[in-house]
Coordinates of C-alpha atoms in Angstrom, one line a residue:
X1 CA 0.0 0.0 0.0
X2 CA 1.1 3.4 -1.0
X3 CA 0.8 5.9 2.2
X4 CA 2.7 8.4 4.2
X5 CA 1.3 9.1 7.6
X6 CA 0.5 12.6 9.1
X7 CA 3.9 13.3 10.4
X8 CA 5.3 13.1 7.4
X9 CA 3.1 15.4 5.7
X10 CA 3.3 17.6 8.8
X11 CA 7.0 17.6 8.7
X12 CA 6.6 18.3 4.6
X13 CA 4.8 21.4 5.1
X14 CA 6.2 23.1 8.1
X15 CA 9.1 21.2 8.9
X16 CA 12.6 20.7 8.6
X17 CA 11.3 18.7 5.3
X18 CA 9.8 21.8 4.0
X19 CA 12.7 22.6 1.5
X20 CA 12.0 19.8 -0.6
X21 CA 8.8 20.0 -0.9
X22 CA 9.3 23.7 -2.0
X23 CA 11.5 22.5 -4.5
X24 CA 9.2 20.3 -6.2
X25 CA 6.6 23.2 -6.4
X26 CA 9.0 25.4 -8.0
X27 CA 10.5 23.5 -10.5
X28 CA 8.5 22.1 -13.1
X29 CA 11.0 19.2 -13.6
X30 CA 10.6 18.0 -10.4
X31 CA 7.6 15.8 -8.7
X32 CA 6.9 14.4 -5.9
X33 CA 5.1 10.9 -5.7
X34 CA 4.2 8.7 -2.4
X35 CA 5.4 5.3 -1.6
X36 CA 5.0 3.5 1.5
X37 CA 6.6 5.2 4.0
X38 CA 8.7 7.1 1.7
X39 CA 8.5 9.7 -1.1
X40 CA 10.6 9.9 -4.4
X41 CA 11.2 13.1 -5.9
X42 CA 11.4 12.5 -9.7
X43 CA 13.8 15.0 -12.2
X44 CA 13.2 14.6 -15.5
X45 CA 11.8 11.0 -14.8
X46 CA 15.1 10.1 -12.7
X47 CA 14.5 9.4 -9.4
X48 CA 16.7 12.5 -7.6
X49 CA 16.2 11.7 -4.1
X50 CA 14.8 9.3 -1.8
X51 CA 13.5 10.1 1.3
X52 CA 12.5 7.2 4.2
X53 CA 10.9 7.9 7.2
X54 CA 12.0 6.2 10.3
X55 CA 11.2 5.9 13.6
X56 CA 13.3 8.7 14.4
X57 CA 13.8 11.6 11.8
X58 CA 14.2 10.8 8.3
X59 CA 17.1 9.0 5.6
X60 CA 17.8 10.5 2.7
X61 CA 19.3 8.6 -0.6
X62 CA 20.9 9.8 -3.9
X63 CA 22.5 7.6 -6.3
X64 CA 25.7 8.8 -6.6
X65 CA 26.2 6.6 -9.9
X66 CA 24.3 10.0 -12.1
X67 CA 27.6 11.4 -11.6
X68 CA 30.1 8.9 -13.3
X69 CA 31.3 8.4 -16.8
X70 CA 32.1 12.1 -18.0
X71 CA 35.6 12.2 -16.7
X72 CA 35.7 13.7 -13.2
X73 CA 34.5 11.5 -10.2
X74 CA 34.7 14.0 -7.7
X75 CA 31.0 14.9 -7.3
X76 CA 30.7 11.0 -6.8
X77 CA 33.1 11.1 -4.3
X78 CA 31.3 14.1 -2.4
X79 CA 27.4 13.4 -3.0
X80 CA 27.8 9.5 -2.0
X81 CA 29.9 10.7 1.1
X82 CA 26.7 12.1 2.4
X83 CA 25.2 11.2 5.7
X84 CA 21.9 9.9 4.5
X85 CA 20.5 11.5 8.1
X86 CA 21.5 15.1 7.8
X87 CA 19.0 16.4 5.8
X88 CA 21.1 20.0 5.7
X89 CA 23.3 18.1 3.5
X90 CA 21.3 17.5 0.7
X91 CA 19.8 20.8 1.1
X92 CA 23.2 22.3 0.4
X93 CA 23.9 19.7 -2.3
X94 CA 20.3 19.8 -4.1
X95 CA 21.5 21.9 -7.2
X96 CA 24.4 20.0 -7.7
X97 CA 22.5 16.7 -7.6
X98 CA 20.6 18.2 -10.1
X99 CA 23.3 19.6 -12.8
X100 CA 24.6 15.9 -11.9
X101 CA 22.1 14.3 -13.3
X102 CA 21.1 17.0 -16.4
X103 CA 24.8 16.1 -17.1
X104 CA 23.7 12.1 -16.8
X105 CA 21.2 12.9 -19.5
X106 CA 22.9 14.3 -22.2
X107 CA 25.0 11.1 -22.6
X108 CA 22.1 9.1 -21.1
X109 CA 18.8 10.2 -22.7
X110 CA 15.8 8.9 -21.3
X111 CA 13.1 10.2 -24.0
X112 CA 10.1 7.9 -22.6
X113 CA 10.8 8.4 -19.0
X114 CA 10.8 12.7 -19.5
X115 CA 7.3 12.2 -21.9
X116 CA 6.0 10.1 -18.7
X117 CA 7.3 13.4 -16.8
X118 CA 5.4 15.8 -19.0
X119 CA 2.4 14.0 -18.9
X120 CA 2.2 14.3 -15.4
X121 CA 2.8 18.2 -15.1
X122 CA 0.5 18.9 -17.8
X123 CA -2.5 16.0 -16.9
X124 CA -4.1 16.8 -13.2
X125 CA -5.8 13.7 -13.3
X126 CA -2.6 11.3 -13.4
X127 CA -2.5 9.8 -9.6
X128 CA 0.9 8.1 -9.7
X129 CA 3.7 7.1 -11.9
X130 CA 6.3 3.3 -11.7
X131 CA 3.9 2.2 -9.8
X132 CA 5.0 -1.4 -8.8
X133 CA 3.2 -4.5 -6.6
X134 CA 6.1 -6.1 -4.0
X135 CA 8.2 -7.9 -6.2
X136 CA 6.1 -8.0 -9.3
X137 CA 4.6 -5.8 -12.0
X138 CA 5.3 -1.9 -12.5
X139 CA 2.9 0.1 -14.3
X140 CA 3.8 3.2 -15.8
X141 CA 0.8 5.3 -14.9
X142 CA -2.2 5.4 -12.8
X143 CA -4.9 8.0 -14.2
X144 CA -8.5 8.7 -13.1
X145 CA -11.1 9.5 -15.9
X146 CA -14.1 9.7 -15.0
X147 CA -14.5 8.2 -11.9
X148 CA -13.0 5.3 -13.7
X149 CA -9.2 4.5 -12.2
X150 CA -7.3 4.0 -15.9
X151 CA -3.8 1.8 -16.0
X152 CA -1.7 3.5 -19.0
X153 CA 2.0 1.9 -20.1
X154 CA 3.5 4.1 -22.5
X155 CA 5.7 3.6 -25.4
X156 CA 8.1 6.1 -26.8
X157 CA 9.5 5.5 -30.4
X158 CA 9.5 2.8 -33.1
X159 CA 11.9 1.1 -31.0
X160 CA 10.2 0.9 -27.9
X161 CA 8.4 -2.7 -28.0
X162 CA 10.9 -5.5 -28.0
X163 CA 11.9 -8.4 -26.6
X164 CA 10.4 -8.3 -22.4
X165 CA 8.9 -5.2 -23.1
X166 CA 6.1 -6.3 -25.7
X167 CA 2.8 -5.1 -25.5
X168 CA 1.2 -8.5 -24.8
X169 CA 3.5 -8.7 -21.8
X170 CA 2.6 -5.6 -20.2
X171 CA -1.2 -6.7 -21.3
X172 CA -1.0 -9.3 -19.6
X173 CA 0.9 -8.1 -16.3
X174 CA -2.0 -5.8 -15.9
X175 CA -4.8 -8.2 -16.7
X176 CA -3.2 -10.9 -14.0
X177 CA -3.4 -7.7 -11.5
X178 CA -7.0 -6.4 -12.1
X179 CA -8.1 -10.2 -11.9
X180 CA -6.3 -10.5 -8.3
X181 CA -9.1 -9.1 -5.2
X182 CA -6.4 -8.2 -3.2
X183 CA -4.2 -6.3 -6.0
X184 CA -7.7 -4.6 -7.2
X185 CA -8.0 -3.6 -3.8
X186 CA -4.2 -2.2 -3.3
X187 CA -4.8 -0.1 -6.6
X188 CA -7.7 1.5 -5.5
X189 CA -7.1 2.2 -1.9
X190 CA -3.5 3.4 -2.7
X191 CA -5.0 6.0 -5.3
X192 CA -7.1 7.6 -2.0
X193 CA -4.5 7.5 -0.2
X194 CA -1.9 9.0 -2.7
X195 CA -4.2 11.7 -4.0
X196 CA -4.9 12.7 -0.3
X197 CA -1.6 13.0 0.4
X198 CA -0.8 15.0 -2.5
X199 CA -4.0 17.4 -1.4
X200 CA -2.3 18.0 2.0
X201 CA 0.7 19.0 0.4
X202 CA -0.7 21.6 -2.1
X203 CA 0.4 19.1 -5.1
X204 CA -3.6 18.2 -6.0
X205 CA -6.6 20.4 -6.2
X206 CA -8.5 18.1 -5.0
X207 CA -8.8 14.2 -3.1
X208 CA -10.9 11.4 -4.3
X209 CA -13.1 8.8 -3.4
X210 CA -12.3 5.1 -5.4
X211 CA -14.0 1.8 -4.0
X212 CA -14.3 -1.8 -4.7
X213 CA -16.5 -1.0 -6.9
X214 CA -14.1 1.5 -9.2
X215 CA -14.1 0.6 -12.8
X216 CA -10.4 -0.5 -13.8
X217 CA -9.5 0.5 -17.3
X218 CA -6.0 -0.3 -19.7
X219 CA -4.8 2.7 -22.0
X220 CA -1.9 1.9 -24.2
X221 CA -0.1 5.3 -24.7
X222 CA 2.4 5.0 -28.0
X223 CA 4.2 8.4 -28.6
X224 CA 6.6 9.6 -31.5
X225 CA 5.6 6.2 -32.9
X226 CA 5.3 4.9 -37.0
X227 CA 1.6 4.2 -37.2
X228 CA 2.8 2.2 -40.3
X229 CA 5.0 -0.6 -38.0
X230 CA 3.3 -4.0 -38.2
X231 CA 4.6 -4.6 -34.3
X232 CA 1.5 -3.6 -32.3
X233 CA -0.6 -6.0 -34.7
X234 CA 2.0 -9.0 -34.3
X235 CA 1.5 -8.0 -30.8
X236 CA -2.3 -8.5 -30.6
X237 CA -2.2 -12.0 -32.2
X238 CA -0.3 -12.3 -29.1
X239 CA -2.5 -11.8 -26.8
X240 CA -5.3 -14.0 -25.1
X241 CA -8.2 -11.3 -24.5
X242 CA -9.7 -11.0 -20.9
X243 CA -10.4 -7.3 -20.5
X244 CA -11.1 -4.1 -22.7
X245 CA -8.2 -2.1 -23.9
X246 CA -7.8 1.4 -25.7
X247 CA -4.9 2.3 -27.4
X248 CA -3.9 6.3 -28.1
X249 CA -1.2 7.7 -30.3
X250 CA 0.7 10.8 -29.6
X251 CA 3.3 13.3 -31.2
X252 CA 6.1 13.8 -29.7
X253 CA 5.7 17.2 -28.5
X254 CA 1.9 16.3 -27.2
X255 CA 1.2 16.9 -23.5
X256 CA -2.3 16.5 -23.3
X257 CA -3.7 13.2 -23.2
X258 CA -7.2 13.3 -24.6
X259 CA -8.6 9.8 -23.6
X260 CA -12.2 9.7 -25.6
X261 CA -9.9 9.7 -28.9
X262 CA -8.4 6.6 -27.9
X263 CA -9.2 3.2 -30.3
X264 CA -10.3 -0.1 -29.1
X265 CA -7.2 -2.2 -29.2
X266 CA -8.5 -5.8 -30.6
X267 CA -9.9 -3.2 -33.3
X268 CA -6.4 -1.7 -34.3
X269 CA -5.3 -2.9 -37.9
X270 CA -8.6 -3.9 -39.0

């Protein structure tokens, strides 16, 4: 279950946590997203810091590894020296961790992972991104539309189905968690919880109110992608229907994600 507890928020707001979260409201490349017991702010789509509450206080993780391979391994050296409990620290150190990993990206790029990130700043109704069961399936993106709770996986580029990351696979990781009670269940009740947390913090306009009952949709998100490519329909043959899927296809500049143009998926190539 995805949840932070009152203190946390507390100590977000008002506390000696209250940097960070300032951070994330002032820079447009940053977001915050809830995990259990412990928040990860996201730059770019990279996961910049980690921050774990404890019994006492608070740990704080940055991997130091954005800052090898382009020749000078001293801001390794400093930013994994770090006392992951001194949260001063990585206040002082916040910008360079940043320029660290804006540096990691220009010999690194991560084109799916930052159109995941503008879709979150520009779509208010996206709950959560990576969102992942203990041990087992990550989804890309949890989305409410109409009351309806939507599952998306996205797909950047003619190059982004292949081998272990095929659309049938991710079809049926999704399919094997909406048919589980207790996953249904997580899902939902997570989304309250995530979405209330974000309301406390000033990161939502608003909370919501998902129960058993909450319809469970499967969007297919393929962006900067050759309509033309026979992939997604040797992709289909693949797959054993059990639920309803859409599928929506997006330039790469596109922010937006407009839902009601989105095609039946068993349709697609026929």
């Amino acid at each position: 279950m995805r949840t932070i507890n009152e203190r946390f928020i507390n100590d977000l707001q008002s506390q000696h946590l209250k940097f960070f979260l300032q951070e994330v409201k002032n820079n447009q490349n940053l977001c915050l997203e809830v995990r259990r017991n412990y928040i990860n702010i996201y730059y770019r789509g990279g996961n910049l810091l980690k921050i774990e509450q404890q019994k006492k206080g608070y740990t704080f993780e940055f991997d130091s590894r954005y800052c090898l391979n382009k020749g000078n391994d001293a801001n390794h050296v400093l930013l994994d020296s770090l006392s992951k409990k001194d949260a001063s620290l990585y206040e002082k150190h916040f910008k360079l961790m940043i320029s660290e990993m804006d540096e990691w990206f220009l010999l690194n790029p991560k084109a799916e992972r930052e159109f995941q990130h503008h879709l979150l700043i520009a779509n208010k109704n996206i709950i959560d991104i990576e969102y992942q069961f203990a041990n087992s399936s990550r989804f890309d993106t949890l989305m409410l539309h109409e009351n309806k709770l939507i599952i998306v996986e996205i797909k950047y580029g003619s190059k982004s189905i292949s081998r272990g990351s095929g659309l049938a696979k991710h079809y049926l990781d999704i399919c094997n968690a909406i048919s589980d009670d207790k996953k249904r269940e997580e899902l939902w009740q997570s989304a309250n919880f995530i979405s209330d947390a974000k309301y406390k913090l000033g990161l939502r306009a608003s909370t919501i109110n998902l129960t058993k009952d909450t319809e469970i949709e499967i969007l297919f998100i393929f962006a900067n992608y050759n309509k033309k490519s026979k992939t997604i329909s040797n992709e289909i043959k693949l797959i054993n229907k059990q639920y309803d899927a859409k599928i929506l296809f997006m330039e790469k500049d596109e922010t937006v994600i407009n839902y009601n143009a989105a095609e039946d998926l068993f349709s697609y190539g026929s």
